[in-house]
Amino acid sequence: MIITIDGPSSSGKSTVAKLVSKFYSIVHIDSGSIYRAITLLAIDNNLIHEKKVNIQYLLKCLEENKISFKKKEKNIFKICINENFIEKRIRTSEISNNVSIVAAIKEVRDYVLKLQRKIAKNQSVVMDGRDIGSVVFPNAKYKFFLDASLTNRSERRWNDLKKNEKDISLANVKIDLNNRDILDTNREHSPLVVPKNSIIINSDNLSIDQVTDKIIELIK
Ligand code: DC
């Protein structure tokens, strides 16, 4: 069973995907966390200058460091670099503001594609991202596209970020999210699209639980 949930930043995909995976007792993979981990490697190794990435060295870093998912609790797998959990370090605005340029690199996408398909080889998964139903698992039986307005998504992201970053403003979060939407939708390789045969759910007027119930109902 492969369930794909795509959508723009902060549309609630990961939270919903986690709840759907809990309902079916299957694994949840947040594919955005892989791109965030690669961005962390790029920043830690000083490979991003004026929004340009040193691709050659980044690929070398990917060869020398192991990115994987490790079990945290039942069916909850979290991203690791060299077996160390990095969840907190990949959720900063510095990573968010650089991840779209890293995710646009063809070689990076090829690397991530292999990892995603390997994970789903022998097990059922719910995977969320931007290209899961369109490129990674185009033949998946259950495909969803979660959408919400930029205003609602910005407020959700701001509420999350301000727990750790006290000075962050809603206006800046909205600008960053809009920039990320533009980059994710217009990039050459695997842009954010509504996958063929996917069901679109707009979450503007729905709670997380309502979206989750809707997806489970549709699958049934
Ligand atoms: O879902 P997120 O905000 O954590 O994703 C981070 C970035 O990764 C996002 O700006 C686009 C990229 N991404 C992607 O290109 N393809 C995916 N399947 C998942 C994420």
PDB file of C-alpha atoms in Angstrom, residues 5-183:
ATOM      1  CA  ILE A   5       0.283  13.181  -0.167  1.00  0.00           C
ATOM      2  CA  ASP A   6       1.661  16.147  -2.091  1.00  0.00           C
ATOM      3  CA  GLY A   7       1.113  19.853  -1.650  1.00  0.00           C
ATOM      4  CA  PRO A   8       2.761  23.230  -1.066  1.00  0.00           C
ATOM      5  CA  SER A   9       4.731  24.188   2.050  1.00  0.00           C
ATOM      6  CA  SER A  10       2.737  24.185   5.289  1.00  0.00           C
ATOM      7  CA  SER A  11      -0.402  22.722   3.745  1.00  0.00           C
ATOM      8  CA  GLY A  12      -0.475  20.246   6.649  1.00  0.00           C
ATOM      9  CA  LYS A  13       0.712  17.249   4.609  1.00  0.00           C
ATOM     10  CA  SER A  14       3.190  15.877   7.116  1.00  0.00           C
ATOM     11  CA  THR A  15       0.846  16.078  10.090  1.00  0.00           C
ATOM     12  CA  VAL A  16      -1.965  14.446   8.130  1.00  0.00           C
ATOM     13  CA  ALA A  17       0.382  11.819   6.650  1.00  0.00           C
ATOM     14  CA  LYS A  18       1.547  10.911  10.156  1.00  0.00           C
ATOM     15  CA  LEU A  19      -2.058  10.424  11.338  1.00  0.00           C
ATOM     16  CA  VAL A  20      -2.991   8.371   8.275  1.00  0.00           C
ATOM     17  CA  SER A  21       0.083   6.162   8.829  1.00  0.00           C
ATOM     18  CA  LYS A  22      -0.938   5.712  12.474  1.00  0.00           C
ATOM     19  CA  PHE A  23      -4.436   4.636  11.427  1.00  0.00           C
ATOM     20  CA  TYR A  24      -3.087   1.952   9.079  1.00  0.00           C
ATOM     21  CA  SER A  25      -0.061   1.082  11.245  1.00  0.00           C
ATOM     22  CA  ILE A  26       2.282   1.713   8.355  1.00  0.00           C
ATOM     23  CA  VAL A  27       5.426   3.793   7.979  1.00  0.00           C
ATOM     24  CA  HIS A  28       5.336   7.545   7.385  1.00  0.00           C
ATOM     25  CA  ILE A  29       8.137   9.224   5.442  1.00  0.00           C
ATOM     26  CA  ASP A  30       8.357  13.012   5.283  1.00  0.00           C
ATOM     27  CA  SER A  31      10.335  13.407   2.051  1.00  0.00           C
ATOM     28  CA  GLY A  32      10.896  17.141   2.640  1.00  0.00           C
ATOM     29  CA  SER A  33      13.109  16.147   5.573  1.00  0.00           C
ATOM     30  CA  ILE A  34      15.549  14.474   3.135  1.00  0.00           C
ATOM     31  CA  TYR A  35      15.969  17.731   1.173  1.00  0.00           C
ATOM     32  CA  ARG A  36      16.296  19.590   4.472  1.00  0.00           C
ATOM     33  CA  ALA A  37      19.023  17.178   5.647  1.00  0.00           C
ATOM     34  CA  ILE A  38      20.945  17.704   2.394  1.00  0.00           C
ATOM     35  CA  THR A  39      20.591  21.483   2.860  1.00  0.00           C
ATOM     36  CA  LEU A  40      21.970  21.125   6.394  1.00  0.00           C
ATOM     37  CA  LEU A  41      24.986  19.272   5.000  1.00  0.00           C
ATOM     38  CA  ALA A  42      25.472  22.033   2.400  1.00  0.00           C
ATOM     39  CA  ILE A  43      25.290  24.803   5.022  1.00  0.00           C
ATOM     40  CA  ASP A  44      27.512  22.989   7.542  1.00  0.00           C
ATOM     41  CA  ASN A  45      30.126  22.537   4.811  1.00  0.00           C
ATOM     42  CA  ASN A  46      29.820  26.137   3.612  1.00  0.00           C
ATOM     43  CA  LEU A  47      28.654  25.130   0.138  1.00  0.00           C
ATOM     44  CA  ILE A  48      25.984  27.812  -0.436  1.00  0.00           C
ATOM     45  CA  HIS A  49      27.062  31.315  -1.465  1.00  0.00           C
ATOM     46  CA  GLU A  50      24.633  33.985  -2.692  1.00  0.00           C
ATOM     47  CA  LYS A  51      21.978  31.344  -3.357  1.00  0.00           C
ATOM     48  CA  LYS A  52      24.393  29.275  -5.481  1.00  0.00           C
ATOM     49  CA  VAL A  53      25.266  25.731  -4.439  1.00  0.00           C
ATOM     50  CA  ASN A  54      28.629  24.070  -5.009  1.00  0.00           C
ATOM     51  CA  ILE A  55      27.074  20.962  -6.532  1.00  0.00           C
ATOM     52  CA  GLN A  56      30.309  19.029  -7.017  1.00  0.00           C
ATOM     53  CA  TYR A  57      31.247  19.235  -3.328  1.00  0.00           C
ATOM     54  CA  LEU A  58      27.697  18.629  -2.206  1.00  0.00           C
ATOM     55  CA  LEU A  59      27.641  15.342  -4.131  1.00  0.00           C
ATOM     56  CA  LYS A  60      30.951  14.419  -2.489  1.00  0.00           C
ATOM     57  CA  CYS A  61      29.373  15.194   0.914  1.00  0.00           C
ATOM     58  CA  LEU A  62      26.467  12.894   0.038  1.00  0.00           C
ATOM     59  CA  GLU A  63      28.935  10.107  -0.737  1.00  0.00           C
ATOM     60  CA  GLU A  64      30.801  10.633   2.527  1.00  0.00           C
ATOM     61  CA  ASN A  65      27.782  11.013   4.841  1.00  0.00           C
ATOM     62  CA  LYS A  66      24.917   8.617   5.284  1.00  0.00           C
ATOM     63  CA  ILE A  67      21.384   9.994   5.158  1.00  0.00           C
ATOM     64  CA  SER A  68      18.821   7.521   6.425  1.00  0.00           C
ATOM     65  CA  PHE A  69      15.621   7.116   8.409  1.00  0.00           C
ATOM     66  CA  LYS A  70      15.839   5.564  11.855  1.00  0.00           C
ATOM     67  CA  LYS A  71      12.949   4.319  13.947  1.00  0.00           C
ATOM     68  CA  LYS A  72      12.010   6.739  16.740  1.00  0.00           C
ATOM     69  CA  GLU A  73       8.819   5.036  17.910  1.00  0.00           C
ATOM     70  CA  LYS A  74       6.372   2.557  16.405  1.00  0.00           C
ATOM     71  CA  ASN A  75       6.068   3.363  12.673  1.00  0.00           C
ATOM     72  CA  ILE A  76       7.646   6.771  13.202  1.00  0.00           C
ATOM     73  CA  PHE A  77      10.900   7.055  11.290  1.00  0.00           C
ATOM     74  CA  LYS A  78      12.973  10.239  11.504  1.00  0.00           C
ATOM     75  CA  ILE A  79      15.741  11.524   9.290  1.00  0.00           C
ATOM     76  CA  CYS A  80      19.362  11.009  10.399  1.00  0.00           C
ATOM     77  CA  ILE A  81      22.804  12.017   9.197  1.00  0.00           C
ATOM     78  CA  ASN A  82      25.328   9.332  10.081  1.00  0.00           C
ATOM     79  CA  GLU A  83      22.764   7.725  12.406  1.00  0.00           C
ATOM     80  CA  ASN A  84      22.239  10.968  14.411  1.00  0.00           C
ATOM     81  CA  PHE A  85      18.749  12.470  14.614  1.00  0.00           C
ATOM     82  CA  ILE A  86      18.735  16.021  13.209  1.00  0.00           C
ATOM     83  CA  GLU A  87      15.027  16.880  13.414  1.00  0.00           C
ATOM     84  CA  LYS A  88      15.460  20.135  15.353  1.00  0.00           C
ATOM     85  CA  ARG A  89      18.335  21.398  13.206  1.00  0.00           C
ATOM     86  CA  ILE A  90      16.408  21.033   9.920  1.00  0.00           C
ATOM     87  CA  ARG A  91      13.356  23.037  11.055  1.00  0.00           C
ATOM     88  CA  THR A  92      15.029  26.475  11.251  1.00  0.00           C
ATOM     89  CA  SER A  93      14.224  29.370   8.925  1.00  0.00           C
ATOM     90  CA  GLU A  94      17.831  29.262   7.634  1.00  0.00           C
ATOM     91  CA  ILE A  95      17.198  25.741   6.284  1.00  0.00           C
ATOM     92  CA  SER A  96      13.717  26.674   5.015  1.00  0.00           C
ATOM     93  CA  ASN A  97      15.122  29.643   3.117  1.00  0.00           C
ATOM     94  CA  ASN A  98      17.783  27.577   1.338  1.00  0.00           C
ATOM     95  CA  VAL A  99      16.091  24.215   0.823  1.00  0.00           C
ATOM     96  CA  SER A 100      14.280  25.080  -2.421  1.00  0.00           C
ATOM     97  CA  ILE A 101      17.526  25.867  -4.269  1.00  0.00           C
ATOM     98  CA  VAL A 102      19.045  22.568  -3.094  1.00  0.00           C
ATOM     99  CA  ALA A 103      15.863  20.659  -4.028  1.00  0.00           C
ATOM    100  CA  ALA A 104      16.000  22.100  -7.565  1.00  0.00           C
ATOM    101  CA  ILE A 105      19.327  20.361  -8.343  1.00  0.00           C
ATOM    102  CA  LYS A 106      18.863  17.400 -10.682  1.00  0.00           C
ATOM    103  CA  GLU A 107      21.628  15.278  -9.088  1.00  0.00           C
ATOM    104  CA  VAL A 108      20.151  15.859  -5.633  1.00  0.00           C
ATOM    105  CA  ARG A 109      16.717  14.771  -6.849  1.00  0.00           C
ATOM    106  CA  ASP A 110      18.178  11.614  -8.408  1.00  0.00           C
ATOM    107  CA  TYR A 111      19.858  10.774  -5.094  1.00  0.00           C
ATOM    108  CA  VAL A 112      16.617  11.329  -3.147  1.00  0.00           C
ATOM    109  CA  LEU A 113      14.529   9.367  -5.672  1.00  0.00           C
ATOM    110  CA  LYS A 114      16.689   6.268  -5.143  1.00  0.00           C
ATOM    111  CA  LEU A 115      16.399   6.571  -1.373  1.00  0.00           C
ATOM    112  CA  GLN A 116      12.596   7.028  -1.515  1.00  0.00           C
ATOM    113  CA  ARG A 117      12.044   3.985  -3.736  1.00  0.00           C
ATOM    114  CA  LYS A 118      14.370   1.851  -1.624  1.00  0.00           C
ATOM    115  CA  ILE A 119      12.377   2.692   1.517  1.00  0.00           C
ATOM    116  CA  ALA A 120       9.077   1.660  -0.101  1.00  0.00           C
ATOM    117  CA  LYS A 121      10.440  -1.522  -1.683  1.00  0.00           C
ATOM    118  CA  ASN A 122       9.302  -4.030   0.921  1.00  0.00           C
ATOM    119  CA  GLN A 123       6.789  -2.159   3.030  1.00  0.00           C
ATOM    120  CA  SER A 124       3.661  -0.033   2.914  1.00  0.00           C
ATOM    121  CA  VAL A 125       4.243   3.694   3.315  1.00  0.00           C
ATOM    122  CA  VAL A 126       2.549   7.044   3.468  1.00  0.00           C
ATOM    123  CA  MET A 127       4.956   9.516   1.872  1.00  0.00           C
ATOM    124  CA  ASP A 128       4.412  13.252   1.675  1.00  0.00           C
ATOM    125  CA  GLY A 129       6.223  15.819  -0.488  1.00  0.00           C
ATOM    126  CA  ARG A 130       5.992  17.705  -3.771  1.00  0.00           C
ATOM    127  CA  ASP A 131       6.538  15.044  -6.438  1.00  0.00           C
ATOM    128  CA  ILE A 132       5.549  11.804  -4.704  1.00  0.00           C
ATOM    129  CA  GLY A 133       2.409  11.085  -6.744  1.00  0.00           C
ATOM    130  CA  SER A 134       3.801  12.583  -9.956  1.00  0.00           C
ATOM    131  CA  VAL A 135       7.401  11.271 -10.148  1.00  0.00           C
ATOM    132  CA  VAL A 136       8.355   9.011  -7.232  1.00  0.00           C
ATOM    133  CA  PHE A 137       5.311   6.702  -7.206  1.00  0.00           C
ATOM    134  CA  PRO A 138       3.199   7.672 -10.248  1.00  0.00           C
ATOM    135  CA  ASN A 139       1.385   4.307 -10.107  1.00  0.00           C
ATOM    136  CA  ALA A 140       0.400   4.557  -6.441  1.00  0.00           C
ATOM    137  CA  LYS A 141      -3.230   3.655  -5.883  1.00  0.00           C
ATOM    138  CA  TYR A 142      -3.971   6.360  -3.327  1.00  0.00           C
ATOM    139  CA  LYS A 143      -2.866   9.842  -4.289  1.00  0.00           C
ATOM    140  CA  PHE A 144      -3.845  13.081  -2.578  1.00  0.00           C
ATOM    141  CA  PHE A 145      -3.010  16.740  -3.085  1.00  0.00           C
ATOM    142  CA  LEU A 146      -3.430  18.962  -0.063  1.00  0.00           C
ATOM    143  CA  ASP A 147      -3.861  22.682  -0.641  1.00  0.00           C
ATOM    144  CA  ALA A 148      -4.583  25.804   1.440  1.00  0.00           C
ATOM    145  CA  SER A 149      -4.344  29.569   0.925  1.00  0.00           C
ATOM    146  CA  LEU A 150      -0.991  31.321   1.354  1.00  0.00           C
ATOM    147  CA  THR A 151      -2.446  33.297   4.295  1.00  0.00           C
ATOM    148  CA  ASN A 152      -3.525  30.195   6.212  1.00  0.00           C
ATOM    149  CA  ARG A 153      -0.311  28.336   5.476  1.00  0.00           C
ATOM    150  CA  SER A 154       1.803  31.327   6.593  1.00  0.00           C
ATOM    151  CA  GLU A 155      -0.059  31.533   9.892  1.00  0.00           C
ATOM    152  CA  ARG A 156       0.457  27.807  10.519  1.00  0.00           C
ATOM    153  CA  ARG A 157       4.185  28.038   9.724  1.00  0.00           C
ATOM    154  CA  TRP A 158       4.590  31.201  11.845  1.00  0.00           C
ATOM    155  CA  ASN A 159       2.920  29.547  14.842  1.00  0.00           C
ATOM    156  CA  ASP A 160       5.385  26.647  14.531  1.00  0.00           C
ATOM    157  CA  LEU A 161       8.496  28.752  14.017  1.00  0.00           C
ATOM    158  CA  LYS A 162       7.883  31.242  16.804  1.00  0.00           C
ATOM    159  CA  LYS A 163       8.161  28.478  19.408  1.00  0.00           C
ATOM    160  CA  ASN A 164      11.918  28.506  18.728  1.00  0.00           C
ATOM    161  CA  GLU A 165      12.537  31.809  16.940  1.00  0.00           C
ATOM    162  CA  LYS A 166      11.030  34.605  19.013  1.00  0.00           C
ATOM    163  CA  ASP A 167      11.760  37.494  16.602  1.00  0.00           C
ATOM    164  CA  ILE A 168      10.219  35.981  13.503  1.00  0.00           C
ATOM    165  CA  SER A 169       7.432  38.053  11.887  1.00  0.00           C
ATOM    166  CA  LEU A 170       4.336  36.760  10.116  1.00  0.00           C
ATOM    167  CA  ALA A 171       5.021  39.092   7.172  1.00  0.00           C
ATOM    168  CA  ASN A 172       8.481  37.590   6.627  1.00  0.00           C
ATOM    169  CA  VAL A 173       7.177  34.033   6.915  1.00  0.00           C
ATOM    170  CA  LYS A 174       4.591  34.865   4.244  1.00  0.00           C
ATOM    171  CA  ILE A 175       7.239  36.306   1.898  1.00  0.00           C
ATOM    172  CA  ASP A 176       9.516  33.249   2.393  1.00  0.00           C
ATOM    173  CA  LEU A 177       6.649  30.821   1.826  1.00  0.00           C
ATOM    174  CA  ASN A 178       5.593  32.638  -1.333  1.00  0.00           C
ATOM    175  CA  ASN A 179       9.179  32.549  -2.641  1.00  0.00           C
ATOM    176  CA  ARG A 180       9.351  28.835  -1.903  1.00  0.00           C
ATOM    177  CA  ASP A 181       6.020  28.226  -3.716  1.00  0.00           C
ATOM    178  CA  ILE A 182       7.392  30.050  -6.768  1.00  0.00           C
ATOM    179  CA  LEU A 183      10.668  28.072  -6.755  1.00  0.00           C
TER     180      LEU A 183
END
